[in-house]
Coordinates of C-alpha atoms and ligand atoms in Angstrom, one line a residue:
M1 CA 32.0 -5.4 -0.5
S2 CA 33.7 -2.3 1.0
E3 CA 30.7 -0.5 2.5
E4 CA 29.2 -0.9 6.0
L5 CA 27.5 -4.2 5.8
Y6 CA 25.2 -5.9 8.3
Y7 CA 24.5 -9.7 8.3
P8 CA 21.4 -11.1 9.6
P9 CA 21.7 -12.6 13.0
E10 CA 21.7 -16.2 13.5
S11 CA 18.6 -16.0 15.5
V12 CA 16.7 -14.9 12.7
S13 CA 18.4 -16.7 9.7
S14 CA 18.2 -20.1 11.5
K15 CA 14.2 -20.1 11.4
A16 CA 13.8 -17.9 8.3
H17 CA 11.9 -19.2 5.1
I18 CA 14.9 -18.1 3.1
A19 CA 17.9 -18.8 5.3
S20 CA 20.9 -18.4 3.0
M21 CA 21.9 -16.2 -0.1
E22 CA 22.2 -19.8 -2.0
Q23 CA 18.7 -20.4 -1.5
Y24 CA 17.8 -16.8 -2.5
R25 CA 19.9 -17.1 -5.7
E26 CA 18.5 -20.5 -6.8
M27 CA 14.8 -19.4 -6.2
Y28 CA 15.5 -16.2 -7.9
E29 CA 17.0 -17.8 -11.0
R30 CA 14.1 -20.3 -11.1
S31 CA 11.7 -17.2 -10.8
I32 CA 13.4 -15.8 -13.8
N33 CA 14.2 -18.6 -15.9
S34 CA 11.1 -20.6 -15.4
P35 CA 8.4 -18.1 -14.5
D36 CA 5.3 -20.2 -15.4
E37 CA 6.7 -23.1 -13.1
F38 CA 7.7 -20.8 -10.3
W39 CA 4.4 -18.8 -10.1
A40 CA 2.1 -21.8 -10.8
E41 CA 3.8 -23.4 -7.7
Q42 CA 3.0 -20.3 -5.6
A43 CA -0.5 -19.9 -6.7
E44 CA -1.2 -23.6 -5.6
R45 CA -1.2 -22.3 -2.0
F46 CA -4.4 -20.4 -2.7
C47 CA -7.9 -21.7 -3.1
W48 CA -9.5 -21.3 -6.5
F49 CA -12.9 -22.1 -7.8
K50 CA -11.2 -23.0 -10.9
K51 CA -7.5 -23.2 -11.8
W52 CA -5.7 -21.1 -14.4
D53 CA -5.2 -22.1 -17.9
Q54 CA -2.2 -19.9 -18.5
V55 CA 0.0 -18.5 -15.8
R56 CA 1.0 -15.3 -17.8
S57 CA 0.6 -13.7 -21.1
Y58 CA 1.5 -10.1 -22.0
N59 CA 2.7 -7.5 -24.5
Y60 CA 5.1 -5.2 -22.8
D61 CA 6.3 -3.4 -26.0
V62 CA 4.1 -0.5 -27.2
T63 CA 5.7 -0.9 -30.7
Q64 CA 4.1 -4.3 -31.0
G65 CA 0.6 -3.3 -30.0
D66 CA -1.4 -2.5 -26.9
I67 CA 0.1 -3.1 -23.7
Q68 CA -1.6 -6.1 -22.0
I69 CA -0.6 -7.9 -18.9
E70 CA -2.7 -11.1 -17.8
W71 CA -1.7 -13.6 -15.0
F72 CA -3.6 -16.9 -14.3
K73 CA -5.8 -16.3 -17.0
G74 CA -8.9 -18.8 -17.1
G75 CA -8.7 -19.0 -13.3
Q76 CA -11.5 -18.1 -10.9
C77 CA -11.1 -17.1 -7.1
N78 CA -12.3 -14.5 -4.7
I79 CA -9.6 -12.8 -2.7
T80 CA -11.9 -12.8 0.5
S81 CA -12.4 -16.5 0.4
N82 CA -8.5 -16.7 0.6
C83 CA -8.3 -14.1 3.4
L84 CA -11.1 -15.4 5.2
D85 CA -13.2 -18.5 4.4
R86 CA -10.2 -20.8 4.1
H87 CA -8.8 -19.9 7.6
L88 CA -12.2 -20.6 9.4
E89 CA -11.4 -24.3 10.1
T90 CA -7.8 -24.0 11.0
R91 CA -7.8 -20.5 12.8
G92 CA -11.3 -19.2 13.2
D93 CA -10.8 -18.1 16.7
Q94 CA -7.3 -16.7 16.0
T95 CA -7.2 -12.7 16.0
A96 CA -7.2 -11.5 12.4
I97 CA -7.3 -7.6 13.1
L98 CA -6.0 -6.0 16.3
W99 CA -7.0 -2.5 16.3
E100 CA -5.2 0.0 18.5
G101 CA -7.2 3.1 18.6
N102 CA -6.3 6.7 18.9
E103 CA -6.1 6.6 22.8
P104 CA -3.4 4.4 24.2
G105 CA -4.9 1.0 25.2
E106 CA -8.0 1.6 23.3
N107 CA -8.3 -1.8 21.6
K108 CA -10.8 -3.8 19.5
S109 CA -10.1 -6.9 17.8
L110 CA -11.8 -9.3 15.5
T111 CA -11.2 -13.2 15.1
Y112 CA -11.1 -14.5 11.6
R113 CA -14.7 -15.9 12.5
E114 CA -15.8 -12.3 13.6
L115 CA -14.2 -10.7 10.6
H116 CA -15.8 -13.2 8.1
R117 CA -19.1 -12.4 9.7
E118 CA -18.8 -8.6 9.5
V119 CA -17.4 -8.7 6.0
C120 CA -20.5 -10.9 4.9
K121 CA -23.0 -8.5 6.7
F122 CA -21.7 -5.4 5.0
A123 CA -21.5 -7.2 1.8
N124 CA -25.1 -7.8 2.0
V125 CA -25.8 -4.1 3.0
L126 CA -24.0 -3.1 -0.1
K127 CA -26.1 -5.5 -2.2
S128 CA -29.3 -4.3 -0.7
H129 CA -28.4 -0.8 -2.1
G130 CA -27.9 -2.2 -5.4
V131 CA -24.1 -2.6 -5.6
K132 CA -23.0 -5.5 -7.8
K133 CA -19.9 -6.8 -9.6
G134 CA -17.9 -4.3 -11.2
D135 CA -19.4 -1.2 -9.4
R136 CA -17.1 1.3 -7.9
V137 CA -17.5 2.3 -4.2
S138 CA -15.5 5.1 -2.8
I139 CA -14.3 4.9 0.9
Y140 CA -13.3 7.9 2.8
M141 CA -12.3 7.0 6.2
P142 CA -9.8 7.1 9.0
M143 CA -8.2 4.1 10.5
V144 CA -11.4 2.4 12.0
I145 CA -11.8 -1.3 12.1
E146 CA -14.8 -0.7 9.6
L147 CA -12.4 0.4 6.9
S148 CA -11.1 -3.1 6.5
V149 CA -14.5 -4.6 6.7
A150 CA -15.8 -2.3 4.2
M151 CA -13.0 -2.8 1.6
L152 CA -13.3 -6.7 2.0
A153 CA -17.0 -6.5 1.7
C154 CA -16.5 -4.7 -1.7
A155 CA -14.2 -7.6 -2.8
R156 CA -16.6 -10.1 -1.5
I157 CA -19.0 -9.2 -4.2
G158 CA -16.8 -8.1 -6.9
A159 CA -17.3 -4.2 -6.4
N160 CA -14.0 -2.2 -6.9
H161 CA -13.0 -0.2 -3.9
S162 CA -11.5 3.3 -4.5
I163 CA -10.1 4.4 -1.0
V164 CA -9.5 7.9 -0.5
F165 CA -7.0 9.0 2.2
G166 CA -9.1 10.4 5.2
G167 CA -6.9 13.4 5.2
F168 CA -7.5 14.6 1.7
S169 CA -9.6 17.6 1.0
A170 CA -13.3 17.7 -0.2
T171 CA -12.1 18.6 -3.7
A172 CA -9.7 15.6 -3.8
L173 CA -12.4 13.3 -2.9
A174 CA -14.9 14.7 -5.5
D175 CA -12.5 14.3 -8.3
R176 CA -11.8 10.8 -7.5
I177 CA -15.7 10.2 -7.1
V178 CA -16.1 11.6 -10.3
D179 CA -13.3 10.0 -12.3
S180 CA -14.5 6.6 -11.1
S181 CA -18.2 7.5 -11.1
C182 CA -19.0 6.1 -7.9
T183 CA -22.5 6.1 -6.4
V184 CA -21.9 4.8 -3.2
L185 CA -19.6 6.3 -0.4
I186 CA -18.7 5.0 3.0
T187 CA -17.2 7.5 5.4
T188 CA -17.2 8.3 9.2
D189 CA -18.7 11.2 11.1
G190 CA -15.2 12.2 12.0
G191 CA -11.7 11.1 13.2
F192 CA -8.9 12.2 15.3
R193 CA -5.7 14.0 15.0
G194 CA -3.9 13.6 18.2
A195 CA -6.6 14.5 21.0
K196 CA -8.6 16.6 18.5
P197 CA -11.6 15.3 16.8
V198 CA -11.7 16.3 13.2
P199 CA -14.8 16.2 10.8
I200 CA -14.9 13.8 7.9
K201 CA -18.6 13.6 6.9
A202 CA -18.7 17.4 6.5
N203 CA -16.0 17.0 3.9
A204 CA -17.8 14.1 2.4
D205 CA -20.9 16.2 2.1
E206 CA -18.9 18.9 0.3
A207 CA -17.4 16.5 -2.1
M208 CA -20.8 14.8 -3.0
T209 CA -22.1 18.4 -3.8
L210 CA -19.0 19.1 -5.9
A211 CA -19.4 15.6 -7.6
E212 CA -23.0 16.4 -8.4
K213 CA -22.3 19.6 -10.1
Q214 CA -20.0 17.4 -12.1
G215 CA -22.7 15.0 -13.1
V216 CA -22.0 12.3 -10.6
H217 CA -24.8 11.7 -8.1
V218 CA -23.8 9.6 -5.0
K219 CA -27.0 7.9 -4.1
T220 CA -25.9 6.1 -1.0
C221 CA -23.6 7.2 1.9
V222 CA -23.0 4.8 4.8
V223 CA -21.8 6.6 7.8
V224 CA -19.7 5.0 10.7
Q225 CA -20.2 6.7 13.9
R226 CA -16.6 7.1 15.4
V227 CA -16.6 10.3 17.2
G228 CA -20.2 10.9 18.3
E229 CA -21.5 14.2 19.7
K230 CA -18.2 16.2 19.5
I231 CA -18.7 16.1 15.7
P232 CA -22.3 16.6 14.9
V233 CA -23.3 15.4 11.4
V234 CA -26.0 16.3 9.1
M235 CA -27.7 13.1 7.6
Q236 CA -29.5 13.7 4.4
N237 CA -32.7 11.8 4.1
G238 CA -32.8 9.1 1.4
R239 CA -29.0 9.3 0.8
D240 CA -27.2 9.1 4.2
L241 CA -27.5 5.9 6.4
W242 CA -25.8 4.9 9.7
W243 CA -23.5 1.9 9.5
H244 CA -25.0 0.5 12.8
D245 CA -28.5 0.6 11.8
E246 CA -27.7 -1.0 8.3
M247 CA -25.5 -3.9 10.1
S248 CA -28.2 -4.6 12.7
K249 CA -30.5 -5.9 10.1
A250 CA -28.0 -7.5 7.8
D251 CA -27.8 -11.2 7.1
P252 CA -24.5 -12.7 8.0
V253 CA -24.3 -15.1 5.0
C254 CA -23.0 -14.0 1.7
E255 CA -21.3 -16.3 -0.7
P256 CA -18.4 -14.8 -2.4
E257 CA -18.7 -13.7 -6.1
V258 CA -17.0 -15.9 -8.5
M259 CA -14.1 -13.5 -10.0
E260 CA -12.1 -14.1 -13.1
S261 CA -8.3 -13.7 -12.5
E262 CA -8.2 -10.6 -14.3
D263 CA -11.4 -8.9 -13.0
P264 CA -10.6 -5.7 -11.3
L265 CA -10.2 -5.7 -7.5
F266 CA -9.6 -2.1 -6.6
I267 CA -8.8 1.5 -7.9
L268 CA -6.2 3.6 -6.0
Y269 CA -5.4 7.2 -7.1
T270 CA -1.8 8.3 -7.2
S271 CA -0.2 11.5 -8.2
G272 CA 1.2 11.8 -11.6
S273 CA 3.1 14.5 -13.4
T274 CA 0.0 16.2 -14.5
G275 CA -2.8 17.8 -12.5
K276 CA -5.0 14.9 -12.7
P277 CA -4.4 11.9 -10.5
K278 CA -4.3 8.3 -11.9
G279 CA -6.6 5.8 -10.7
V280 CA -4.3 2.9 -10.6
M281 CA -6.2 -0.4 -11.4
H282 CA -5.2 -3.7 -9.7
T283 CA -6.9 -7.0 -10.6
T284 CA -7.8 -10.0 -8.4
A285 CA -5.5 -13.1 -8.8
G286 CA -2.2 -11.8 -9.3
Y287 CA -2.4 -9.2 -6.8
M288 CA -3.4 -11.7 -4.3
V289 CA -0.6 -14.2 -5.1
Y290 CA 2.0 -11.4 -5.2
T291 CA 0.9 -9.6 -1.9
A292 CA 0.8 -12.7 0.1
L293 CA 4.2 -14.2 -1.1
T294 CA 5.9 -10.9 -0.4
H295 CA 4.5 -10.5 3.0
R296 CA 5.5 -14.2 3.7
Y297 CA 9.1 -13.9 2.6
V298 CA 10.1 -10.2 3.0
F299 CA 9.0 -9.9 6.5
D300 CA 9.6 -13.7 7.1
Y301 CA 6.0 -14.2 8.5
H302 CA 5.4 -17.3 10.6
Q303 CA 2.1 -18.4 12.2
G304 CA 1.6 -16.8 15.6
D305 CA 3.7 -13.6 14.8
I306 CA 2.0 -10.3 15.5
W307 CA 2.5 -8.1 12.4
W308 CA 2.3 -4.3 12.3
C309 CA 2.4 -2.2 9.3
T310 CA 1.9 1.6 10.5
A311 CA 0.7 2.9 7.1
D312 CA -2.7 4.1 6.6
I313 CA -5.0 2.0 4.3
G314 CA -5.6 5.0 2.2
W315 CA -2.2 4.4 0.7
V316 CA -1.1 1.2 -1.2
T317 CA 1.1 -0.1 1.6
G318 CA -2.1 -0.5 3.8
H319 CA -4.0 -2.2 1.0
S320 CA -1.1 -4.4 0.5
Y321 CA 0.3 -5.1 3.8
I322 CA -2.3 -4.4 6.4
V323 CA -5.1 -5.9 4.7
Y324 CA -4.7 -8.4 1.9
G325 CA -1.2 -10.0 2.1
P326 CA -1.3 -10.6 5.8
L327 CA -5.0 -11.7 5.9
A328 CA -4.2 -14.2 3.0
N329 CA -1.4 -15.6 5.0
G330 CA -3.7 -16.0 8.0
A331 CA -1.7 -13.4 10.1
T332 CA -2.8 -11.3 13.2
T333 CA -2.4 -7.8 11.8
V334 CA -2.4 -4.6 13.7
M335 CA -4.3 -1.6 12.4
F336 CA -3.4 1.8 14.2
E337 CA -5.7 4.6 14.2
G338 CA -3.2 7.2 16.0
I339 CA -0.1 9.1 15.3
P340 CA 3.5 8.4 16.3
T341 CA 3.8 11.2 18.5
Y342 CA 0.3 11.2 20.4
P343 CA 0.2 11.2 23.5
D344 CA 4.1 11.2 23.1
A345 CA 6.9 9.9 20.9
G346 CA 6.8 6.7 22.8
R347 CA 3.5 5.6 21.3
F348 CA 4.9 3.4 18.6
W349 CA 7.1 1.5 21.2
D350 CA 4.4 1.4 23.8
V351 CA 2.2 -0.5 21.2
V352 CA 4.9 -2.8 20.2
D353 CA 5.5 -3.6 23.9
R354 CA 1.8 -4.2 24.7
L355 CA 0.7 -5.9 21.6
K356 CA 4.1 -8.1 21.5
V357 CA 4.6 -7.0 17.8
T358 CA 7.2 -9.2 16.1
Q359 CA 7.6 -7.4 12.8
F360 CA 7.2 -3.7 12.4
Y361 CA 7.0 -1.9 9.1
T362 CA 7.0 2.0 8.8
A363 CA 8.3 5.0 6.9
P364 CA 11.7 6.9 7.3
T365 CA 9.8 10.0 7.9
A366 CA 8.4 8.6 11.1
I367 CA 11.9 7.1 12.0
R368 CA 13.4 10.6 11.6
A369 CA 10.8 12.2 13.6
L370 CA 11.0 9.9 16.5
M371 CA 14.8 9.8 16.3
S372 CA 14.6 13.7 16.7
C373 CA 12.8 13.2 20.2
G374 CA 15.8 11.3 21.5
D375 CA 16.5 7.8 22.6
D376 CA 14.8 7.9 25.9
F377 CA 11.4 7.0 24.5
P378 CA 12.2 3.5 23.0
S379 CA 14.4 2.8 25.9
K380 CA 11.3 2.9 28.3
Y381 CA 9.8 0.0 26.6
D382 CA 10.2 -3.8 26.0
L383 CA 10.9 -4.3 22.5
S384 CA 12.3 -7.8 22.7
T385 CA 9.4 -9.5 20.7
L386 CA 10.7 -7.5 17.6
R387 CA 12.3 -9.7 15.0
V388 CA 12.1 -7.9 11.7
L389 CA 12.0 -4.1 11.0
G390 CA 10.8 -2.5 7.8
S391 CA 11.1 0.6 5.9
V392 CA 9.1 2.0 2.9
G393 CA 8.1 5.0 0.9
E394 CA 11.4 6.8 0.4
P395 CA 15.0 6.2 0.6
I396 CA 16.1 5.9 4.3
N397 CA 19.2 7.9 5.1
P398 CA 21.9 5.9 6.7
E399 CA 21.8 7.9 10.0
A400 CA 18.1 7.1 10.5
W401 CA 18.8 3.5 9.5
R402 CA 21.5 3.1 12.1
W403 CA 19.3 4.7 14.8
Y404 CA 16.4 2.3 13.9
H405 CA 18.7 -0.6 13.9
K406 CA 20.3 0.1 17.2
N407 CA 17.5 1.8 19.3
I408 CA 14.6 -0.1 18.1
G409 CA 16.1 -3.6 16.7
K410 CA 18.7 -3.4 19.5
G411 CA 21.3 -4.6 16.7
R412 CA 19.4 -8.0 16.6
C413 CA 16.8 -7.1 14.0
P414 CA 17.4 -7.1 10.3
I415 CA 16.0 -4.1 8.5
V416 CA 14.2 -4.7 5.2
D417 CA 14.3 -1.3 3.0
T418 CA 11.5 -2.2 0.5
W419 CA 11.2 -0.3 -2.7
W420 CA 7.9 -0.4 -4.5
Q421 CA 5.1 1.8 -5.8
T422 CA 1.3 2.2 -6.0
E423 CA 1.6 0.7 -9.4
T424 CA 3.7 -2.3 -8.5
G425 CA 1.0 -3.7 -6.0
G426 CA 3.8 -5.2 -3.7
I427 CA 7.5 -5.0 -3.0
L428 CA 9.9 -5.3 -5.9
I429 CA 13.4 -4.4 -4.4
T430 CA 14.2 -5.6 -1.1
P431 CA 16.4 -7.5 1.2
L432 CA 15.2 -10.9 2.8
P433 CA 15.7 -10.7 6.5
G434 CA 17.3 -14.2 6.9
C435 CA 19.8 -14.0 4.4
T436 CA 20.6 -10.7 2.6
P437 CA 23.6 -8.6 3.9
T438 CA 22.2 -5.2 4.1
K439 CA 23.9 -1.7 3.4
P440 CA 22.2 1.5 5.3
G441 CA 20.5 3.3 2.5
S442 CA 20.1 0.6 -0.2
A443 CA 16.9 -1.5 -0.9
T444 CA 19.5 -4.2 -2.1
L445 CA 18.2 -7.0 -4.5
P446 CA 15.3 -7.8 -6.5
F447 CA 12.6 -10.1 -5.0
F448 CA 11.6 -13.2 -7.0
G449 CA 10.4 -12.7 -10.6
V450 CA 11.5 -9.1 -10.6
K451 CA 13.9 -8.0 -13.5
P452 CA 15.2 -4.6 -12.7
V453 CA 17.2 -2.8 -15.4
V454 CA 19.1 0.5 -15.2
I455 CA 18.7 2.7 -18.4
K456 CA 20.8 5.6 -19.5
T457 CA 18.6 8.4 -20.1
E458 CA 20.9 9.9 -22.9
T459 CA 20.8 6.9 -24.9
G460 CA 17.6 5.2 -23.6
K461 CA 19.8 1.9 -23.6
V462 CA 19.9 -0.6 -20.8
I463 CA 23.3 -0.6 -19.1
E464 CA 24.6 -3.8 -18.2
G465 CA 27.2 -4.7 -15.5
N466 CA 27.5 -3.1 -12.1
G467 CA 28.7 0.3 -10.7
V468 CA 26.0 2.2 -13.0
T469 CA 23.8 4.9 -12.6
G470 CA 20.5 5.8 -14.5
V471 CA 16.8 5.3 -14.4
L472 CA 15.1 2.3 -13.0
A473 CA 13.0 0.2 -15.3
L474 CA 11.5 -3.4 -15.2
A475 CA 12.1 -5.9 -17.9
E476 CA 9.2 -8.2 -17.4
P477 CA 5.8 -8.3 -15.7
W478 CA 5.2 -9.7 -12.2
P479 CA 1.8 -10.7 -10.9
G480 CA 1.1 -7.8 -8.6
Q481 CA 1.6 -5.0 -11.3
M482 CA -1.1 -2.6 -12.1
R483 CA -3.1 -3.5 -15.3
T484 CA -4.3 0.0 -16.4
I485 CA -5.2 3.5 -15.3
Y486 CA -9.0 3.3 -14.9
G487 CA -10.8 4.7 -18.0
D488 CA -7.4 5.7 -19.7
H489 CA -5.3 3.0 -21.0
E490 CA -3.6 5.3 -23.4
R491 CA -2.2 7.5 -20.4
F492 CA -1.0 4.0 -18.7
E493 CA 1.0 3.2 -22.0
E494 CA 2.3 6.9 -22.4
T495 CA 3.3 7.1 -18.6
Y496 CA 5.1 3.9 -18.1
F497 CA 5.9 2.2 -21.6
K498 CA 6.5 4.7 -24.3
L499 CA 9.7 6.3 -23.1
Y500 CA 11.7 3.1 -23.1
P501 CA 9.8 0.5 -25.3
G502 CA 9.8 -3.1 -23.9
Y503 CA 10.3 -1.9 -20.3
Y504 CA 8.0 -0.5 -17.4
F505 CA 9.5 2.8 -16.5
T506 CA 9.3 3.5 -12.6
G507 CA 10.1 7.3 -12.8
D508 CA 12.9 6.6 -10.1
G509 CA 16.4 7.1 -10.6
C510 CA 19.0 4.6 -9.4
R511 CA 22.4 3.2 -9.0
R512 CA 23.4 -0.4 -9.1
D513 CA 26.6 -0.6 -7.1
E514 CA 29.6 -2.9 -7.6
D515 CA 27.9 -5.6 -5.7
G516 CA 24.8 -5.3 -7.8
Y517 CA 22.9 -3.6 -5.2
Y518 CA 20.1 -0.9 -5.9
W519 CA 20.2 2.6 -4.4
I520 CA 17.0 4.4 -5.3
T521 CA 18.1 8.0 -5.8
G522 CA 14.5 9.5 -6.1
R523 CA 12.0 10.5 -8.7
V524 CA 13.0 11.9 -11.9
D525 CA 9.6 13.2 -12.9
D526 CA 7.7 16.2 -11.6
V527 CA 6.6 14.4 -8.6
I528 CA 7.7 15.4 -4.9
N529 CA 7.9 12.7 -2.3
V530 CA 6.9 14.4 1.0
S531 CA 7.0 12.3 4.1
G532 CA 6.9 9.1 1.9
H533 CA 3.6 10.4 0.1
R534 CA 3.7 11.3 -3.5
I535 CA 2.3 14.4 -4.5
G536 CA 2.6 16.0 -8.1
T537 CA 3.8 19.6 -8.3
A538 CA 1.1 20.2 -11.1
E539 CA -1.6 19.1 -8.5
I540 CA -0.5 21.7 -5.9
E541 CA 0.0 24.2 -8.7
S542 CA -3.5 23.8 -10.2
A543 CA -5.1 24.1 -6.5
L544 CA -3.2 27.2 -5.9
V545 CA -4.4 29.0 -9.0
L546 CA -8.0 28.3 -8.1
H547 CA -7.7 31.0 -5.7
E548 CA -8.7 34.3 -7.1
A549 CA -5.7 36.2 -5.7
V550 CA -3.3 33.8 -7.7
A551 CA -2.3 34.3 -11.2
E552 CA 0.5 31.9 -11.7
A553 CA 2.0 29.2 -9.4
A554 CA 5.3 27.0 -9.4
V555 CA 5.9 24.4 -6.9
V556 CA 9.5 23.0 -6.3
G557 CA 10.8 20.7 -3.7
F558 CA 13.6 21.6 -1.3
P559 CA 15.2 19.1 1.3
H560 CA 13.8 19.1 4.8
E561 CA 15.4 17.4 7.9
I562 CA 12.5 15.3 8.8
K563 CA 10.2 15.2 5.6
R564 CA 13.3 14.7 3.7
A565 CA 13.2 14.8 -0.3
G566 CA 10.6 17.5 -0.7
H567 CA 9.3 19.8 1.5
L568 CA 7.0 22.0 -0.6
C569 CA 8.2 25.4 -1.6
L570 CA 5.6 27.4 -3.0
R571 CA 6.2 30.4 -5.3
F572 CA 3.3 32.2 -6.6
S573 CA 2.6 35.7 -7.9
Y574 CA -0.4 37.4 -6.7
G575 CA -2.7 39.4 -8.8
R576 CA -5.3 37.8 -10.9
C577 CA -7.6 40.7 -11.1
Q578 CA -11.2 40.3 -9.9
R579 CA -12.4 36.9 -10.8
K580 CA -16.3 36.8 -11.0
Ligands
AMP1 P1 4.0 5.6 -3.7 O1 3.4 5.0 -5.0 O2 3.1 6.8 -3.5 O3 4.2 4.6 -2.7 O4 5.4 6.0 -4.2 C1 6.3 5.1 -4.7 C2 7.7 6.1 -4.8 O5 8.2 6.1 -3.4 C3 8.7 5.4 -5.4 O6 8.5 5.5 -7.0 C4 9.9 5.9 -4.8 O7 10.2 7.2 -5.6 C5 9.5 6.1 -3.5 N1 9.9 4.7 -2.8 C6 9.0 4.0 -2.0 N2 9.9 3.0 -1.4 C7 11.1 3.5 -1.6 C8 12.5 2.9 -0.8 N3 12.5 1.9 -0.1 N4 13.5 3.5 -1.2 C9 13.4 4.5 -2.0 N5 12.3 5.3 -2.6 C10 11.2 4.6 -2.3

């Protein structure tokens, strides 16, 4: 190995679940050569109403028929029994969610027992408004604690949540409500952006009106009061209800719905290379097993750790690594409402210091933004509780990697650069902190059960060996993989399986170096990664041409110092003549 290499420190590897490369290799080989045995063993850690009959069955090749992926078929479980009920006896009084509000020190927490109670109550609220197994529920909220309660409540009764990032526009929300025909929406009066309160319910109102025009009638809208009088809201009689009123009369007992392994758990929309976002559908058991296992091994989670993933729950990272994975492992998970630079660029480090965070997972864009504010901010805080640092969302440039390693990890915390996607449900390519030697900028090696291949675009053939460049695809299914695009299985097959039959195509370019390490080189489709968030150029273009003055629009990405891969560059020509 010729490049700059960082080895895990003894302090981490000596206590790690996976403590050596021999152990990693042995487990990896087993996961690939005997997947049924490997995954059955992992699934045994969970509680099931009924065990599975078959670990996996799939058709991955479009030329052989419809794409179909099934894990733990015949099994029955509920993800909330695994995230909540089964912890009550052993750690009922342990903090499950540690919420840090927008203002420093504005904290709230829920123990496992309290979270269980809140979830059951809200599940009963949903039931009382007619929500049942299989129904879709839209959630449009900032990072309030009730967001976690609402999503778990949906999962409790088998309803599928469709969470829409709170920063999205009314039109984006309306499109998603319509696509998934949601008749229930959960939202807040407003939220905060730095010191400024911002409206949320007003956007939700507009979205509900837009959805109505497209034939989808939201009949119930539950509103959490987060901001209060600074954001007055209009409540529509018969449709809009206050969260606190509903919860005050809700029964705290709600038995978990019995879910088949392949029953849908949630839909999460993500941008594609056409204007219409894709409703990525994840199902129950495979997603549960995969998110919990990756959380445990990739971040070397141990009981008593204080885990913090800074993502917003509106993105898949928040679904998998703030809520489902950590809670399935019985962790204490931090949920942060604010932004990294409010009230100043020391905010993350202040939270790490006060809450004694042990693992910290964030995006390169945040690291670069904080790096540009100087070393003085982190140096004011005690970061000695940190053990593992993580990065996700886009390739991390070596300069930011080194800054993170030196100034935050003080040279003694391994950095796990985790590559994955909304579609993959959980992390696929990543170092393991106790064993993998890391190279700044590389996501390194595949996780258990993951079989990456590099395909040469010109020939469509898999390139064997190391020191090769092409596009990244995956040769076999893993439990956390998406199963379909909601309402459009054909588009699912077309997008991911048609181009290279027999493989799941990721849409990312990649290089496998001489040591077999993977380096993700970015998207190869019409998707731009801005601050770690995926945006389809076609989506922006179609929004621009809605304006009456715009006749044509083209969007391209150009590099930005902090936002990196794509800062949006908009080119459009004016001059659509008077639209009526
Ligand atoms: P999303 O589904 O919105 O999370 O976006 C997934 C895309 O983000 C991937 O296809 C990659 O292009 C990019 N990505 C995520 N994590 C990484 C990483 N660790 N290194 C490089 N690119 C990443």
